[in-house]
XYZ file of C-alpha atoms in Angstrom:
622
model
C -203.644 -40.041 98.752
C -205.410 -39.538 102.099
C -209.214 -39.272 102.693
C -210.326 -35.682 102.540
C -213.094 -36.020 105.143
C -215.363 -32.962 105.320
C -217.800 -31.963 108.077
C -219.704 -29.815 105.635
C -222.483 -32.398 105.416
C -226.069 -31.284 106.256
C -227.186 -34.833 107.092
C -224.338 -35.191 109.576
C -225.324 -32.025 111.435
C -228.992 -33.099 111.457
C -227.932 -36.441 112.974
C -225.846 -34.723 115.651
C -228.751 -32.395 116.498
C -231.172 -35.331 116.666
C -228.779 -37.242 118.925
C -228.464 -34.275 121.325
C -232.219 -33.680 121.378
C -233.172 -37.334 121.864
C -232.355 -37.116 125.570
C -234.933 -34.397 126.115
C -237.602 -35.503 123.678
C -240.753 -36.788 125.378
C -242.341 -39.988 124.156
C -241.062 -43.030 122.353
C -242.154 -42.000 118.812
C -240.090 -38.787 118.883
C -237.079 -40.589 120.274
C -237.395 -43.282 117.547
C -237.577 -40.553 114.874
C -234.437 -38.933 116.345
C -232.684 -42.339 116.351
C -233.615 -42.808 112.680
C -232.079 -39.423 111.826
C -228.933 -40.354 113.737
C -228.719 -43.656 111.822
C -229.110 -41.838 108.474
C -226.366 -39.394 109.441
C -224.021 -42.231 110.414
C -224.761 -44.014 107.139
C -224.056 -40.798 105.179
C -220.772 -40.271 107.031
C -219.733 -43.883 106.438
C -220.602 -43.569 102.738
C -218.503 -40.445 102.496
C -215.532 -42.164 104.165
C -215.818 -45.155 101.799
C -215.893 -42.881 98.754
C -212.853 -40.991 99.957
C -210.991 -44.224 100.575
C -211.984 -45.440 97.112
C -210.702 -42.210 95.522
C -207.446 -42.626 97.448
C -207.008 -46.208 96.217
C -207.733 -45.197 92.633
C -205.220 -42.343 92.901
C -202.576 -44.676 94.280
C -203.304 -47.204 91.513
C -202.976 -44.476 88.883
C -199.679 -43.293 90.364
C -198.355 -46.846 90.452
C -199.014 -47.168 86.714
C -197.349 -43.856 85.874
C -193.988 -43.995 84.108
C -193.072 -40.691 85.725
C -191.550 -40.602 89.165
C -193.754 -38.874 91.762
C -192.498 -37.381 95.036
C -194.776 -35.736 97.596
C -193.057 -33.689 100.269
C -194.332 -31.644 103.181
C -193.920 -27.915 103.544
C -190.319 -28.432 104.755
C -189.463 -30.465 101.626
C -189.273 -33.735 103.560
C -190.449 -36.728 101.552
C -193.843 -38.072 102.561
C -194.445 -40.646 99.850
C -193.215 -41.754 96.413
C -194.634 -43.947 93.679
C -193.166 -47.195 92.240
C -191.767 -45.380 89.183
C -189.587 -43.293 91.496
C -188.204 -46.482 93.045
C -187.603 -47.985 89.582
C -185.729 -44.884 88.413
C -183.658 -44.110 91.515
C -183.412 -47.462 93.290
C -184.722 -45.952 96.570
C -187.792 -47.439 98.284
C -190.288 -45.347 100.230
C -188.954 -46.592 103.573
C -185.433 -45.484 102.615
C -186.371 -41.910 101.719
C -189.401 -41.156 103.907
C -188.637 -38.120 106.053
C -185.438 -37.162 104.196
C -185.032 -33.827 102.422
C -185.725 -34.226 98.700
C -182.792 -31.985 97.786
C -180.410 -34.606 99.206
C -181.169 -36.780 96.165
C -179.875 -34.208 93.670
C -176.474 -34.572 92.022
C -173.781 -32.033 92.998
C -174.026 -30.309 89.612
C -176.233 -27.422 90.693
C -174.871 -24.459 92.605
C -176.524 -22.413 95.324
C -177.892 -19.891 92.820
C -179.813 -22.654 91.014
C -181.675 -23.719 94.171
C -182.318 -20.111 95.184
C -183.924 -19.497 91.814
C -185.891 -22.755 92.110
C -187.455 -21.865 95.501
C -188.024 -18.256 94.536
C -189.933 -19.270 91.413
C -191.871 -21.965 93.264
C -192.993 -19.537 95.987
C -193.828 -16.745 93.547
C -195.743 -18.758 90.931
C -196.607 -21.989 92.706
C -194.866 -24.107 90.072
C -191.444 -24.784 88.487
C -190.340 -26.798 85.482
C -186.915 -27.565 84.111
C -184.000 -29.968 83.731
C -182.165 -31.187 86.839
C -179.543 -33.830 87.589
C -180.224 -36.412 90.301
C -178.255 -39.310 91.731
C -179.386 -42.912 91.922
C -178.884 -45.203 94.892
C -175.942 -46.826 93.074
C -174.251 -43.416 92.857
C -174.532 -42.726 89.109
C -175.999 -39.406 88.010
C -178.783 -38.979 85.491
C -180.761 -36.067 83.964
C -184.502 -35.691 84.467
C -187.224 -33.237 83.583
C -188.815 -32.011 86.833
C -192.238 -30.410 87.284
C -192.942 -29.162 90.812
C -196.161 -27.682 92.166
C -197.185 -26.198 95.507
C -200.242 -27.573 97.359
C -201.905 -25.102 99.751
C -204.819 -25.330 102.179
C -207.880 -23.089 102.170
C -206.042 -20.390 104.095
C -203.229 -20.309 101.551
C -200.672 -21.992 103.770
C -198.290 -24.352 101.945
C -198.875 -27.929 103.075
C -197.163 -30.078 100.453
C -195.076 -30.080 97.261
C -195.860 -32.493 94.424
C -192.995 -33.255 92.020
C -193.233 -35.255 88.771
C -189.912 -36.329 87.235
C -189.222 -37.882 83.809
C -185.864 -39.492 83.176
C -184.410 -38.035 79.966
C -181.173 -40.020 79.707
C -182.385 -41.665 76.488
C -183.510 -38.330 75.071
C -180.146 -36.769 75.893
C -178.386 -39.695 74.254
C -180.549 -39.268 71.153
C -179.746 -35.568 71.101
C -176.052 -36.407 71.229
C -176.514 -38.953 68.425
C -178.398 -36.429 66.308
C -175.736 -33.831 66.961
C -173.065 -36.343 66.028
C -174.933 -37.275 62.848
C -175.375 -33.603 62.021
C -171.675 -32.815 62.421
C -169.857 -36.107 61.851
C -169.324 -38.319 58.834
C -170.790 -41.718 59.833
C -168.264 -43.792 57.866
C -164.975 -42.224 58.983
C -166.003 -40.381 62.160
C -164.432 -37.214 60.723
C -166.169 -33.820 60.666
C -168.620 -33.448 57.778
C -169.050 -30.424 55.513
C -171.267 -28.563 57.976
C -168.848 -29.103 60.845
C -165.875 -28.175 58.669
C -167.464 -24.786 57.991
C -167.739 -24.186 61.746
C -164.182 -25.352 62.426
C -162.796 -23.209 59.610
C -164.622 -20.155 60.934
C -163.224 -20.848 64.405
C -159.675 -21.182 63.093
C -160.039 -17.957 61.121
C -161.300 -16.071 64.195
C -158.388 -17.246 66.322
C -155.712 -16.720 63.673
C -152.906 -14.689 65.240
C -150.349 -12.379 63.683
C -147.785 -14.322 61.673
C -150.027 -17.380 61.324
C -151.630 -18.728 58.160
C -154.067 -21.486 57.309
C -153.107 -24.061 54.688
C -156.155 -25.786 53.199
C -156.520 -28.609 50.710
C -159.428 -30.398 49.064
C -158.384 -33.946 48.141
C -160.191 -36.174 45.637
C -159.280 -39.855 45.170
C -158.901 -40.584 41.464
C -160.893 -43.468 39.990
C -162.527 -44.456 43.258
C -165.528 -45.947 41.430
C -163.228 -48.417 39.687
C -161.634 -49.263 43.041
C -165.090 -49.885 44.508
C -166.032 -52.068 41.562
C -162.777 -53.995 41.836
C -162.622 -54.725 45.572
C -166.264 -54.305 46.579
C -168.166 -51.606 48.445
C -167.327 -52.936 51.910
C -163.575 -52.868 51.306
C -163.987 -49.533 49.549
C -165.531 -48.102 52.717
C -162.650 -49.506 54.756
C -160.237 -47.845 52.359
C -161.929 -44.476 52.891
C -161.725 -44.958 56.673
C -157.994 -45.838 56.481
C -157.418 -42.887 54.159
C -159.015 -40.506 56.670
C -156.980 -41.977 59.546
C -153.697 -41.641 57.657
C -154.559 -38.093 56.651
C -155.380 -37.183 60.268
C -152.027 -38.582 61.463
C -150.179 -36.574 58.819
C -151.695 -33.253 59.939
C -151.730 -33.808 63.697
C -153.061 -30.665 65.323
C -154.931 -29.739 62.166
C -158.464 -30.489 61.020
C -159.362 -33.339 58.669
C -162.900 -33.884 57.402
C -164.827 -35.734 54.735
C -167.095 -33.718 52.482
C -168.722 -36.799 50.991
C -167.904 -39.540 48.513
C -164.141 -39.626 48.038
C -163.473 -35.952 48.861
C -161.543 -34.995 51.992
C -160.553 -31.594 53.357
C -157.499 -30.617 55.415
C -156.963 -27.426 57.444
C -153.613 -26.749 59.107
C -152.353 -23.707 61.005
C -148.763 -22.803 60.170
C -146.230 -20.031 60.722
C -144.100 -20.952 57.682
C -144.610 -19.989 54.064
C -144.181 -23.520 52.709
C -147.580 -24.238 51.180
C -146.165 -26.094 48.164
C -143.959 -28.303 50.338
C -146.969 -28.999 52.580
C -148.952 -30.215 49.565
C -146.027 -32.372 48.410
C -145.834 -33.883 51.891
C -149.522 -34.809 51.698
C -149.042 -36.349 48.266
C -146.012 -38.388 49.337
C -147.613 -39.612 52.552
C -150.936 -40.514 50.952
C -149.215 -41.991 47.926
C -147.839 -44.875 49.999
C -149.698 -48.189 49.468
C -152.856 -48.942 51.444
C -153.146 -52.542 52.607
C -156.823 -53.528 52.495
C -157.510 -57.203 53.110
C -155.177 -58.842 50.588
C -155.071 -55.819 48.284
C -152.187 -53.352 48.118
C -153.452 -50.127 46.567
C -151.648 -46.957 45.539
C -154.050 -44.062 45.071
C -153.957 -41.232 42.605
C -154.940 -37.908 44.162
C -156.215 -34.680 42.674
C -155.783 -31.745 45.061
C -157.110 -28.203 45.055
C -155.549 -25.920 47.656
C -155.476 -22.368 48.961
C -154.082 -20.365 51.857
C -155.545 -17.818 54.235
C -155.288 -14.881 54.601
C -153.710 -14.560 51.119
C -156.668 -16.214 49.333
C -159.471 -15.021 51.612
C -160.572 -14.498 55.190
C -164.143 -15.881 55.101
C -165.005 -19.574 55.264
C -167.576 -19.404 52.459
C -165.113 -17.704 50.112
C -162.342 -20.153 50.975
C -164.590 -23.165 50.389
C -165.562 -21.732 47.019
C -161.941 -21.145 46.058
C -160.901 -24.608 47.174
C -163.592 -26.103 44.940
C -162.540 -23.855 42.046
C -158.948 -25.058 42.402
C -160.028 -28.720 42.590
C -162.298 -28.480 39.535
C -159.508 -26.755 37.621
C -157.143 -29.575 38.560
C -159.679 -32.155 37.362
C -160.170 -30.365 34.061
C -156.432 -30.303 33.409
C -155.926 -33.967 34.192
C -155.694 -36.209 37.205
C -153.167 -37.052 39.918
C -151.781 -33.563 40.431
C -152.475 -30.448 42.496
C -153.692 -26.965 41.665
C -153.413 -23.982 43.992
C -156.092 -21.328 43.753
C -155.263 -18.280 41.667
C -157.391 -15.188 41.020
C -157.991 -16.144 37.387
C -159.926 -19.204 38.588
C -162.129 -16.959 40.703
C -162.809 -14.672 37.747
C -163.629 -17.667 35.582
C -165.824 -19.554 38.026
C -167.650 -16.824 39.943
C -170.268 -16.129 37.234
C -170.738 -19.877 36.835
C -171.398 -20.344 40.531
C -174.471 -18.163 40.204
C -175.587 -20.167 37.183
C -174.911 -23.383 39.080
C -177.133 -22.257 41.944
C -179.843 -21.235 39.472
C -179.613 -24.633 37.755
C -180.011 -26.460 41.050
C -183.000 -24.266 41.800
C -184.483 -25.009 38.368
C -184.209 -28.743 39.044
C -185.722 -28.396 42.504
C -188.576 -26.004 41.704
C -189.408 -26.972 38.120
C -191.035 -24.924 35.379
C -187.809 -23.694 33.727
C -186.418 -26.769 31.977
C -188.179 -28.169 28.934
C -187.558 -30.467 25.991
C -187.642 -29.312 22.390
C -187.943 -31.889 19.637
C -186.210 -31.826 16.243
C -187.764 -34.148 13.648
C -185.715 -36.678 11.678
C -186.720 -37.794 8.189
C -186.092 -40.601 5.734
C -184.646 -39.163 2.513
C -186.301 -41.802 0.347
C -189.813 -40.453 0.921
C -189.381 -37.539 3.372
C -191.389 -39.440 5.989
C -190.955 -38.756 9.693
C -188.843 -41.459 11.380
C -187.821 -39.971 14.707
C -187.376 -37.001 17.013
C -184.299 -35.867 18.906
C -185.128 -34.517 22.367
C -183.006 -31.458 23.148
C -182.815 -29.959 26.626
C -183.590 -26.249 26.924
C -183.416 -23.937 29.942
C -185.671 -20.877 29.987
C -184.078 -18.796 32.753
C -186.595 -16.428 34.425
C -184.091 -13.555 34.325
C -181.582 -14.339 31.578
C -183.928 -15.940 29.054
C -182.848 -18.991 27.050
C -179.516 -20.338 28.351
C -177.385 -22.217 25.851
C -176.864 -25.941 26.598
C -173.204 -25.312 25.816
C -173.079 -23.179 28.957
C -175.016 -25.209 31.504
C -174.351 -28.819 30.409
C -170.553 -28.644 31.092
C -171.344 -26.924 34.393
C -173.726 -29.736 35.328
C -171.075 -32.324 34.435
C -168.416 -30.658 36.611
C -170.684 -30.330 39.613
C -172.363 -33.728 39.605
C -175.788 -32.738 38.264
C -175.806 -34.758 35.047
C -177.372 -37.823 36.646
C -180.251 -35.696 37.947
C -180.613 -33.845 34.638
C -180.469 -37.114 32.710
C -183.171 -38.703 34.875
C -185.328 -35.611 34.341
C -184.907 -35.855 30.546
C -185.798 -39.565 30.581
C -188.953 -38.953 32.604
C -190.073 -35.963 30.509
C -189.470 -37.723 27.180
C -191.400 -40.794 28.307
C -194.223 -38.670 29.702
C -194.471 -36.876 26.330
C -194.473 -40.165 24.424
C -197.240 -41.458 26.676
C -199.246 -38.284 26.053
C -198.838 -38.560 22.287
C -199.885 -42.196 22.392
C -203.067 -41.342 24.289
C -203.888 -38.583 21.755
C -203.340 -40.772 18.698
C -200.300 -38.838 17.462
C -197.731 -40.447 15.095
C -195.677 -43.191 16.730
C -192.008 -42.274 16.306
C -188.789 -42.989 18.178
C -187.652 -40.203 20.510
C -183.878 -40.065 20.898
C -182.318 -38.769 24.116
C -178.653 -37.987 24.747
C -176.775 -39.981 27.400
C -173.594 -38.500 28.883
C -170.637 -40.321 30.406
C -171.410 -38.700 33.763
C -174.923 -40.111 33.639
C -173.528 -43.586 33.044
C -171.162 -43.679 36.022
C -172.760 -41.207 38.469
C -176.365 -42.331 38.161
C -178.256 -45.551 37.653
C -179.295 -45.284 34.004
C -180.855 -48.733 33.763
C -183.050 -48.192 36.824
C -184.177 -44.762 35.621
C -185.153 -46.215 32.230
C -186.956 -49.242 33.650
C -188.940 -47.270 36.232
C -189.842 -44.558 33.712
C -191.028 -47.044 31.092
C -193.164 -48.859 33.657
C -194.606 -45.652 35.088
C -195.578 -44.148 31.717
C -196.384 -47.475 30.003
C -194.217 -46.778 26.966
C -192.528 -49.614 24.985
C -188.690 -49.426 25.042
C -188.491 -49.395 21.237
C -189.851 -45.824 21.242
C -186.966 -44.440 23.333
C -183.598 -44.329 21.557
C -180.296 -43.656 23.308
C -177.586 -41.465 21.776
C -174.064 -41.646 23.205
C -171.182 -39.428 22.172
C -167.850 -40.916 21.128
C -166.287 -39.455 24.288
C -168.345 -41.924 26.339
C -166.432 -44.794 24.717
C -163.137 -43.357 25.959
C -164.238 -42.464 29.491
C -162.900 -45.160 31.798
C -165.222 -44.050 34.565
C -168.158 -45.537 32.650
C -166.512 -48.975 32.804
C -167.036 -51.620 30.134
C -169.991 -50.173 28.322
C -170.597 -52.932 25.773
C -172.475 -55.350 28.087
C -174.664 -52.537 29.369
C -175.572 -51.417 25.848
C -176.231 -54.990 24.779
C -178.628 -55.467 27.674
C -180.451 -52.227 26.813
C -180.761 -53.325 23.175
C -182.178 -56.698 24.235
C -184.776 -54.820 26.223
C -185.845 -52.989 23.051
C -183.943 -49.673 23.053
C -182.189 -48.428 19.906
C -178.598 -47.226 20.414
C -176.730 -44.646 18.341
C -173.315 -42.973 18.414
C -173.765 -39.182 18.293
C -171.327 -36.701 16.675
C -169.542 -39.558 14.931
C -166.160 -38.581 13.505
C -165.362 -35.767 15.920
C -163.897 -37.921 18.715
C -160.717 -39.924 18.962
C -162.138 -43.382 19.487
C -160.772 -46.334 17.582
C -162.875 -47.621 14.718
C -162.358 -51.042 16.283
C -165.015 -50.082 18.819
C -167.631 -50.265 16.090
C -166.998 -53.998 15.635
C -167.721 -54.788 19.285
C -170.292 -52.258 20.393
C -173.990 -53.151 20.004
C -175.129 -50.215 17.854
C -178.000 -49.477 15.505
C -177.045 -46.118 14.062
C -174.220 -43.634 13.477
C -174.987 -39.942 13.627
C -172.745 -38.012 11.247
C -171.678 -34.736 12.833
C -172.740 -31.442 11.279
C -169.086 -30.417 10.950
C -168.811 -32.706 7.891
C -172.111 -31.552 6.370
C -171.749 -27.763 6.410
C -169.390 -27.498 3.405
C -171.068 -30.169 1.265
C -171.038 -30.751 -1.615
C -168.153 -28.400 -2.513
C -165.536 -29.425 0.057
C -163.746 -32.501 -1.304
C -162.322 -33.538 2.094
C -165.721 -33.503 3.794
C -167.272 -35.277 0.841
C -164.630 -38.010 1.044
C -165.213 -38.448 4.791
C -168.974 -38.680 4.326
C -168.619 -41.266 1.552
C -166.197 -43.299 3.662
C -168.485 -43.295 6.705
C -171.468 -44.314 4.576
C -169.512 -47.168 3.004
C -168.235 -48.359 6.374
C -171.746 -48.217 7.864
C -173.142 -50.315 5.016
C -170.471 -52.908 5.671
C -171.306 -52.983 9.384
C -175.054 -52.959 8.671
C -175.545 -49.691 10.567
C -177.946 -46.896 9.697
C -176.527 -43.384 9.220
C -178.299 -40.128 9.962
C -176.727 -36.807 8.978
C -177.408 -33.843 11.245
C -177.135 -30.152 10.404
C -178.687 -30.359 6.928
C -179.552 -26.763 6.049
C -179.596 -26.550 2.248
C -181.179 -28.356 -0.643
C -177.754 -29.060 -2.126
C -176.656 -30.837 1.047
C -179.807 -32.937 1.048
C -179.437 -33.902 -2.605
C -175.788 -34.894 -2.175
C -176.534 -37.059 0.847
C -179.410 -38.733 -0.986
C -177.193 -39.432 -3.960
C -174.529 -41.025 -1.740
C -177.046 -43.337 -0.086
C -177.529 -41.607 3.280
C -180.843 -42.849 4.612
C -181.883 -40.256 7.190
C -181.316 -36.562 7.923
C -182.244 -33.811 10.330
C -181.570 -30.092 10.246
C -182.979 -26.611 9.755
C -183.740 -27.339 6.082
C -186.520 -29.585 7.374
C -187.421 -28.270 10.792
C -185.981 -26.467 13.791
C -186.323 -27.910 17.306
C -189.790 -27.059 18.623
C -191.572 -27.285 21.974
C -193.852 -30.285 22.269
C -197.016 -28.151 22.160
C -196.112 -26.487 18.828
C -194.998 -29.785 17.335
C -198.260 -31.418 18.344
C -200.309 -28.505 16.968
C -198.627 -28.808 13.553
C -199.200 -32.555 13.542
C -202.876 -32.011 14.254
C -203.168 -29.528 11.384
C -201.620 -31.969 8.917
C -203.633 -34.918 10.191
C -206.891 -32.946 10.043
C -206.008 -31.947 6.471
C -205.508 -35.605 5.592
C -201.779 -35.178 4.955
C -199.016 -37.613 5.806
C -196.426 -35.935 7.988
C -193.447 -35.399 5.681
C -190.332 -33.309 5.812
C -191.175 -30.858 3.052
C -194.676 -30.041 4.265
C -193.464 -29.828 7.840
C -190.706 -27.413 6.905
C -193.234 -25.234 5.122
C -195.515 -25.315 8.163
C -192.589 -24.423 10.453
C -191.656 -21.508 8.264
């Protein structure tokens, strides 16, 4: 910032020598030559001074543009100069701080040991870097990141200190926001799942003799219907009011939101009154909530446990709370279930399977679709394929869908599984189209969970567009239980819209549920799928035969197709054909096969000039 004028200039010394000698030089020519050398030396010195002044101006201009505050002090730490950024940050001008000790600007947050360490490091290494707190002219304190460096002369003597400071108030605020986001539910302001784990661990560590922890996991029944009825915005306000009321009820305890409509409560107690505590929660939360002009009474399903009786580790207690809640949901709604060891025995093996299933969805390569052909009895021609989900576990081999599908439904994975099935089936249809394979309808199963947890219509539309498959080639099978599940809402308009878009719709496992036959008059359906339970004993069992005949007659009256599944014998096939059943599927014709094997058999028949029919396909499968 000041000109660094140097006398180490040969031309300057030549000029000085010429000037000294000019007095003694004889003759005008020599004196003129000496004068010329003196003039050149003066010009060189002036040029050097101008360059140094130019460098100083450029340095000052650069410092004035810097967003970092710059302080230059002398060896005694007295301020010599500052840049405009320093004034903008602190409010002090150069005239106000020139000559003052720089440490006088620091906030009184640092003790003597901090400054001793600062000067010791600066003297030993020549530099220091770290976070400090300073005080502005207005008196408010702020954090900054300080980088200090020692400036020494050629002899090694300290002449100045240069300090660069960056205000980090915004960064600190962002850190606090990120920490809040990481540990706080944004809607209710309550601790989230991650923070609840930490708080539970803390409570367990500080649990004293004679104390216990009461814990409850609370799920609001039918919250989707509430959201649909009053709107998402009011639904969010309801969740916030619910959390506030819960926090008031357990003052001194911990209340958090795990996500969705699930809340958790932790309370330290010295009394063995866990059941009464749960009843108190139910009574308090069962009072009406006034939201806008709506008065709402909520049904609650609660899973609970108690420490140390039910565990001493947070991970175990969380697991047992979830086991109790899922058990309560399975046994009905609007009641509570306390953890018992039998739940742990029942659910522990499934937790490992649940983790493996999540990993299979995330990593890929384990889940696949097998396809079982469907045939028209009139001419044994291929009319469709049912896509069946299979899980090839890397350690346990083929896992039965009866084991992992209910697990996926209980733990909220059906929407993800359903979307995966839709995408895979459409990708396979697109592949078969590009290879010139037979054009048949592929039927996929849709669960109730998929209807109300996921966005079925969006998944179908995006998949069809991505794979360029017409909707008529993807059929949708829904079980009778879907018709009874209130969580799916009014399903008829949704099915009607899907049918208008080109999808075929069928009721799977017809006859095994408890739905009213009146549904069939109002639902937009194309096909009934007669459950295998009525086919197995045909044609000898008179009761099953009567049921099959009745369903076929009813379907004809409603102009619905019927397909019988589980056909395994020739006698069953012949009876169904005689009674007018149009379509069948089962082991008598073909077992479910991976897409590659199915395609290979198609290619063999096509290359042999054969039409793909049930009898020839069954022989090829055998």
